[in-house]
Amino acid sequence: DDARRESGEMASSIARDGSMDPTLIDVALTPEESAARANRKVRFRQHLVQTHAEKELVDAFARMYRMNETPEDPLEWLLTYFERDMHAQMERAEKLAVNYKRELQKAESEREELLAKVNTLEENVRSLKTANDDLKEIANRRVLGVVDDGGFGGGGNSDTEALKEAVARDAKKEKKEKKEKKEKKSKKE
């Protein structure tokens, strides 16, 4: 192990110098492990650059360096430095929350109006279905001769003859109504 330590094949010197990080203990590293750790460092640095964290940290330390007096507690100064952005972000977030709340209230009110319209339309559909069922029942009574409307049902006709008579009568009635509509239309012109 001493030979490996001298040749540089051992873990970080931070671990040897008393670091409490258990991931940095003195262990022999294979060339692949050594390359993997080096790649991890490169990837981490690239991540810091891509997320602009490196720039922010450098700017913070540069600002602290340029100060006339060194802060008594540099860590507290750094926390305060980075909080400035948090306050601005919180204010923006609060404004957005107010806008979103207004939009949500508007959408909920529109939803309530639409639900009321849907309920009205559903009620109309139910009443139309009821009216349709009533009309079907009346038509069935007529066809079967239950209703005596002056011409069939009481004269000894069979159901088939009654049906034929009802269809013929309805056809005559439709012709008459169409003729009346044409006459009314021609009078208006």
mmCIF file of C-alpha atoms in Angstrom:
data_model
loop_
_atom_site.group_PDB
_atom_site.id
_atom_site.type_symbol
_atom_site.label_atom_id
_atom_site.label_comp_id
_atom_site.label_asym_id
_atom_site.label_seq_id
_atom_site.Cartn_x
_atom_site.Cartn_y
_atom_site.Cartn_z
ATOM 1 C CA ASP A 1 0.000 0.000 0.000
ATOM 2 C CA ASP A 2 2.858 2.396 0.739
ATOM 3 C CA ALA A 3 4.181 1.836 -2.786
ATOM 4 C CA ARG A 4 0.770 2.608 -4.233
ATOM 5 C CA ARG A 5 0.450 5.745 -2.150
ATOM 6 C CA GLU A 6 3.772 6.985 -3.384
ATOM 7 C CA SER A 7 2.912 6.201 -7.011
ATOM 8 C CA GLY A 8 -0.396 8.160 -6.769
ATOM 9 C CA GLU A 9 -2.722 5.223 -7.261
ATOM 10 C CA MET A 10 -4.531 5.841 -3.985
ATOM 11 C CA ALA A 11 -7.627 7.925 -3.318
ATOM 12 C CA SER A 12 -7.666 11.640 -2.797
ATOM 13 C CA SER A 13 -5.201 13.271 -0.468
ATOM 14 C CA ILE A 14 -8.177 14.949 1.205
ATOM 15 C CA ALA A 15 -9.058 11.568 2.706
ATOM 16 C CA ARG A 16 -5.505 11.063 3.908
ATOM 17 C CA ASP A 17 -5.453 14.535 5.459
ATOM 18 C CA GLY A 18 -8.349 13.750 7.787
ATOM 19 C CA SER A 19 -11.529 14.352 5.811
ATOM 20 C CA MET A 20 -14.628 12.911 7.481
ATOM 21 C CA ASP A 21 -16.239 12.093 4.136
ATOM 22 C CA PRO A 22 -16.537 8.271 4.014
ATOM 23 C CA THR A 23 -16.509 8.313 0.205
ATOM 24 C CA LEU A 24 -12.938 9.621 0.188
ATOM 25 C CA ILE A 25 -11.241 6.853 2.152
ATOM 26 C CA ASP A 26 -7.820 5.552 1.128
ATOM 27 C CA VAL A 27 -8.412 2.730 -1.315
ATOM 28 C CA ALA A 28 -6.467 1.502 -4.261
ATOM 29 C CA LEU A 29 -7.990 2.752 -7.513
ATOM 30 C CA THR A 30 -7.867 0.940 -10.786
ATOM 31 C CA PRO A 31 -7.129 3.005 -13.885
ATOM 32 C CA GLU A 32 -10.843 2.710 -14.865
ATOM 33 C CA GLU A 33 -11.985 3.980 -11.448
ATOM 34 C CA SER A 34 -9.496 6.812 -11.606
ATOM 35 C CA ALA A 35 -10.769 7.780 -15.089
ATOM 36 C CA ALA A 36 -14.399 7.535 -13.903
ATOM 37 C CA ARG A 37 -13.699 9.911 -11.020
ATOM 38 C CA ALA A 38 -11.929 12.320 -13.365
ATOM 39 C CA ASN A 39 -14.886 12.178 -15.768
ATOM 40 C CA ARG A 40 -17.250 12.819 -12.872
ATOM 41 C CA LYS A 41 -15.279 15.957 -11.975
ATOM 42 C CA VAL A 42 -15.437 17.149 -15.579
ATOM 43 C CA ARG A 43 -19.186 16.465 -15.809
ATOM 44 C CA PHE A 44 -19.797 18.249 -12.501
ATOM 45 C CA ARG A 45 -17.850 21.298 -13.653
ATOM 46 C CA GLN A 46 -19.768 21.335 -16.952
ATOM 47 C CA HIS A 47 -23.012 21.146 -14.995
ATOM 48 C CA LEU A 48 -21.986 24.130 -12.869
ATOM 49 C CA VAL A 49 -21.134 26.098 -16.014
ATOM 50 C CA GLN A 50 -24.357 25.143 -17.848
ATOM 51 C CA THR A 51 -26.569 26.057 -14.894
ATOM 52 C CA HIS A 52 -24.671 29.340 -14.334
ATOM 53 C CA ALA A 53 -23.927 28.276 -10.754
ATOM 54 C CA GLU A 54 -20.189 28.717 -11.342
ATOM 55 C CA LYS A 55 -20.704 32.303 -12.510
ATOM 56 C CA GLU A 56 -22.884 33.120 -9.496
ATOM 57 C CA LEU A 57 -20.353 31.671 -7.079
ATOM 58 C CA VAL A 58 -17.456 33.492 -8.734
ATOM 59 C CA ASP A 59 -19.440 36.755 -8.723
ATOM 60 C CA ALA A 60 -20.237 36.321 -5.025
ATOM 61 C CA PHE A 61 -16.620 35.654 -4.075
ATOM 62 C CA ALA A 62 -15.410 38.521 -6.281
ATOM 63 C CA ARG A 63 -17.835 40.903 -4.607
ATOM 64 C CA MET A 64 -16.732 39.717 -1.175
ATOM 65 C CA TYR A 65 -13.070 40.140 -2.192
ATOM 66 C CA ARG A 66 -13.650 43.723 -3.398
ATOM 67 C CA MET A 67 -15.280 44.754 -0.134
ATOM 68 C CA ASN A 68 -13.312 47.245 1.957
ATOM 69 C CA GLU A 69 -13.828 45.175 5.071
ATOM 70 C CA THR A 70 -13.861 41.400 5.095
ATOM 71 C CA PRO A 71 -17.117 40.105 6.562
ATOM 72 C CA GLU A 72 -16.845 38.602 10.035
ATOM 73 C CA ASP A 73 -18.903 35.587 8.956
ATOM 74 C CA PRO A 74 -18.280 34.895 5.251
ATOM 75 C CA LEU A 75 -20.835 32.074 5.174
ATOM 76 C CA GLU A 76 -23.571 34.335 6.569
ATOM 77 C CA TRP A 77 -22.582 37.012 4.049
ATOM 78 C CA LEU A 78 -22.876 34.476 1.199
ATOM 79 C CA LEU A 79 -26.295 33.356 2.409
ATOM 80 C CA THR A 80 -27.485 36.968 2.547
ATOM 81 C CA TYR A 81 -25.990 37.602 -0.900
ATOM 82 C CA PHE A 82 -27.906 34.735 -2.445
ATOM 83 C CA GLU A 83 -31.120 35.585 -0.557
ATOM 84 C CA ARG A 84 -31.395 38.858 -2.486
ATOM 85 C CA ASP A 85 -32.433 36.912 -5.564
ATOM 86 C CA MET A 86 -34.842 34.817 -3.546
ATOM 87 C CA HIS A 87 -36.714 37.900 -2.363
ATOM 88 C CA ALA A 88 -37.117 39.169 -5.927
ATOM 89 C CA GLN A 89 -38.242 35.736 -7.068
ATOM 90 C CA MET A 90 -40.724 35.534 -4.191
ATOM 91 C CA GLU A 91 -42.222 38.896 -5.167
ATOM 92 C CA ARG A 92 -42.570 37.763 -8.785
ATOM 93 C CA ALA A 93 -44.102 34.484 -7.630
ATOM 94 C CA GLU A 94 -46.612 36.320 -5.419
ATOM 95 C CA LYS A 95 -47.653 38.555 -8.331
ATOM 96 C CA LEU A 96 -48.047 35.509 -10.550
ATOM 97 C CA ALA A 97 -50.082 33.786 -7.844
ATOM 98 C CA VAL A 98 -52.462 36.751 -7.691
ATOM 99 C CA ASN A 99 -52.865 36.709 -11.487
ATOM 100 C CA TYR A 100 -53.383 32.945 -11.516
ATOM 101 C CA LYS A 101 -55.943 33.243 -8.724
ATOM 102 C CA ARG A 102 -57.904 35.809 -10.756
ATOM 103 C CA GLU A 103 -57.757 33.599 -13.838
ATOM 104 C CA LEU A 104 -58.863 30.605 -11.787
ATOM 105 C CA GLN A 105 -61.835 32.503 -10.359
ATOM 106 C CA LYS A 106 -62.812 33.626 -13.859
ATOM 107 C CA ALA A 107 -62.526 30.065 -15.180
ATOM 108 C CA GLU A 108 -64.566 28.719 -12.265
ATOM 109 C CA SER A 109 -67.302 31.289 -12.870
ATOM 110 C CA GLU A 110 -67.362 30.405 -16.587
ATOM 111 C CA ARG A 111 -67.513 26.735 -15.630
ATOM 112 C CA GLU A 112 -70.497 27.381 -13.349
ATOM 113 C CA GLU A 113 -72.287 29.254 -16.137
ATOM 114 C CA LEU A 114 -71.617 26.415 -18.562
ATOM 115 C CA LEU A 115 -72.804 23.832 -16.046
ATOM 116 C CA ALA A 116 -76.025 25.802 -15.613
ATOM 117 C CA LYS A 117 -76.486 25.796 -19.394
ATOM 118 C CA VAL A 118 -75.816 22.057 -19.514
ATOM 119 C CA ASN A 119 -78.391 21.461 -16.780
ATOM 120 C CA THR A 120 -80.939 23.567 -18.674
ATOM 121 C CA LEU A 121 -80.255 21.671 -21.890
ATOM 122 C CA GLU A 122 -80.508 18.321 -20.101
ATOM 123 C CA GLU A 123 -83.864 19.368 -18.639
ATOM 124 C CA ASN A 124 -85.025 20.389 -22.116
ATOM 125 C CA VAL A 125 -83.938 17.016 -23.498
ATOM 126 C CA ARG A 126 -85.828 15.211 -20.726
ATOM 127 C CA SER A 127 -88.995 17.211 -21.391
ATOM 128 C CA LEU A 128 -88.668 16.603 -25.152
ATOM 129 C CA LYS A 129 -88.245 12.866 -24.516
ATOM 130 C CA THR A 130 -91.349 12.891 -22.330
ATOM 131 C CA ALA A 131 -93.311 14.776 -24.992
ATOM 132 C CA ASN A 132 -92.032 12.368 -27.651
ATOM 133 C CA ASP A 133 -93.068 9.359 -25.549
ATOM 134 C CA ASP A 134 -96.511 10.924 -24.991
ATOM 135 C CA LEU A 135 -96.926 11.480 -28.726
ATOM 136 C CA LYS A 136 -95.873 7.903 -29.466
ATOM 137 C CA GLU A 137 -98.439 6.624 -26.986
ATOM 138 C CA ILE A 138 -101.164 8.744 -28.553
ATOM 139 C CA ALA A 139 -100.180 7.512 -32.000
ATOM 140 C CA ASN A 140 -100.248 3.901 -30.817
ATOM 141 C CA ARG A 141 -103.724 4.376 -29.358
ATOM 142 C CA ARG A 142 -104.954 5.801 -32.645
ATOM 143 C CA VAL A 143 -103.426 2.974 -34.657
ATOM 144 C CA LEU A 144 -104.962 0.357 -32.411
ATOM 145 C CA GLY A 145 -108.344 2.058 -32.540
ATOM 146 C CA VAL A 146 -108.473 2.969 -28.869
ATOM 147 C CA VAL A 147 -109.353 6.576 -29.642
ATOM 148 C CA ASP A 148 -112.538 7.180 -31.553
ATOM 149 C CA ASP A 149 -111.810 10.242 -33.649
ATOM 150 C CA GLY A 150 -114.736 9.969 -36.008
ATOM 151 C CA GLY A 151 -114.050 7.321 -38.510
ATOM 152 C CA PHE A 152 -112.399 4.253 -37.220
ATOM 153 C CA GLY A 153 -112.091 2.204 -34.158
ATOM 154 C CA GLY A 154 -115.782 1.499 -33.691
ATOM 155 C CA GLY A 155 -116.750 0.240 -37.136
ATOM 156 C CA GLY A 156 -115.494 -3.320 -36.860
ATOM 157 C CA ASN A 157 -112.267 -2.687 -38.821
ATOM 158 C CA SER A 158 -109.280 -4.842 -38.103
ATOM 159 C CA ASP A 159 -106.056 -3.319 -36.755
ATOM 160 C CA THR A 160 -104.416 -3.469 -40.187
ATOM 161 C CA GLU A 161 -107.315 -1.640 -41.839
ATOM 162 C CA ALA A 162 -107.301 0.940 -39.049
ATOM 163 C CA LEU A 163 -103.597 1.477 -39.554
ATOM 164 C CA LYS A 164 -104.071 1.945 -43.312
ATOM 165 C CA GLU A 165 -106.872 4.409 -42.729
ATOM 166 C CA ALA A 166 -104.771 6.366 -40.186
ATOM 167 C CA VAL A 167 -101.823 6.536 -42.569
ATOM 168 C CA ALA A 168 -104.056 7.690 -45.445
ATOM 169 C CA ARG A 169 -105.737 10.283 -43.232
ATOM 170 C CA ASP A 170 -102.337 11.581 -42.037
ATOM 171 C CA ALA A 171 -101.142 11.824 -45.648
ATOM 172 C CA LYS A 172 -104.276 13.831 -46.600
ATOM 173 C CA LYS A 173 -103.798 16.065 -43.595
ATOM 174 C CA GLU A 174 -100.144 16.741 -44.568
ATOM 175 C CA LYS A 175 -101.160 17.582 -48.159
ATOM 176 C CA LYS A 176 -103.807 19.962 -46.888
ATOM 177 C CA GLU A 177 -101.311 21.686 -44.547
ATOM 178 C CA LYS A 178 -98.739 22.051 -47.348
ATOM 179 C CA LYS A 179 -101.391 23.511 -49.634
ATOM 180 C CA GLU A 180 -102.436 26.015 -46.955
ATOM 181 C CA LYS A 181 -98.814 27.047 -46.416
ATOM 182 C CA LYS A 182 -98.329 27.645 -50.143
ATOM 183 C CA GLU A 183 -101.486 29.731 -50.270
ATOM 184 C CA LYS A 184 -100.378 31.832 -47.313
ATOM 185 C CA LYS A 185 -96.967 32.314 -48.914
ATOM 186 C CA SER A 186 -98.437 33.367 -52.239
ATOM 187 C CA LYS A 187 -100.783 35.854 -50.464
ATOM 188 C CA LYS A 188 -97.813 37.478 -48.704
ATOM 189 C CA GLU A 189 -95.990 37.987 -52.006
#
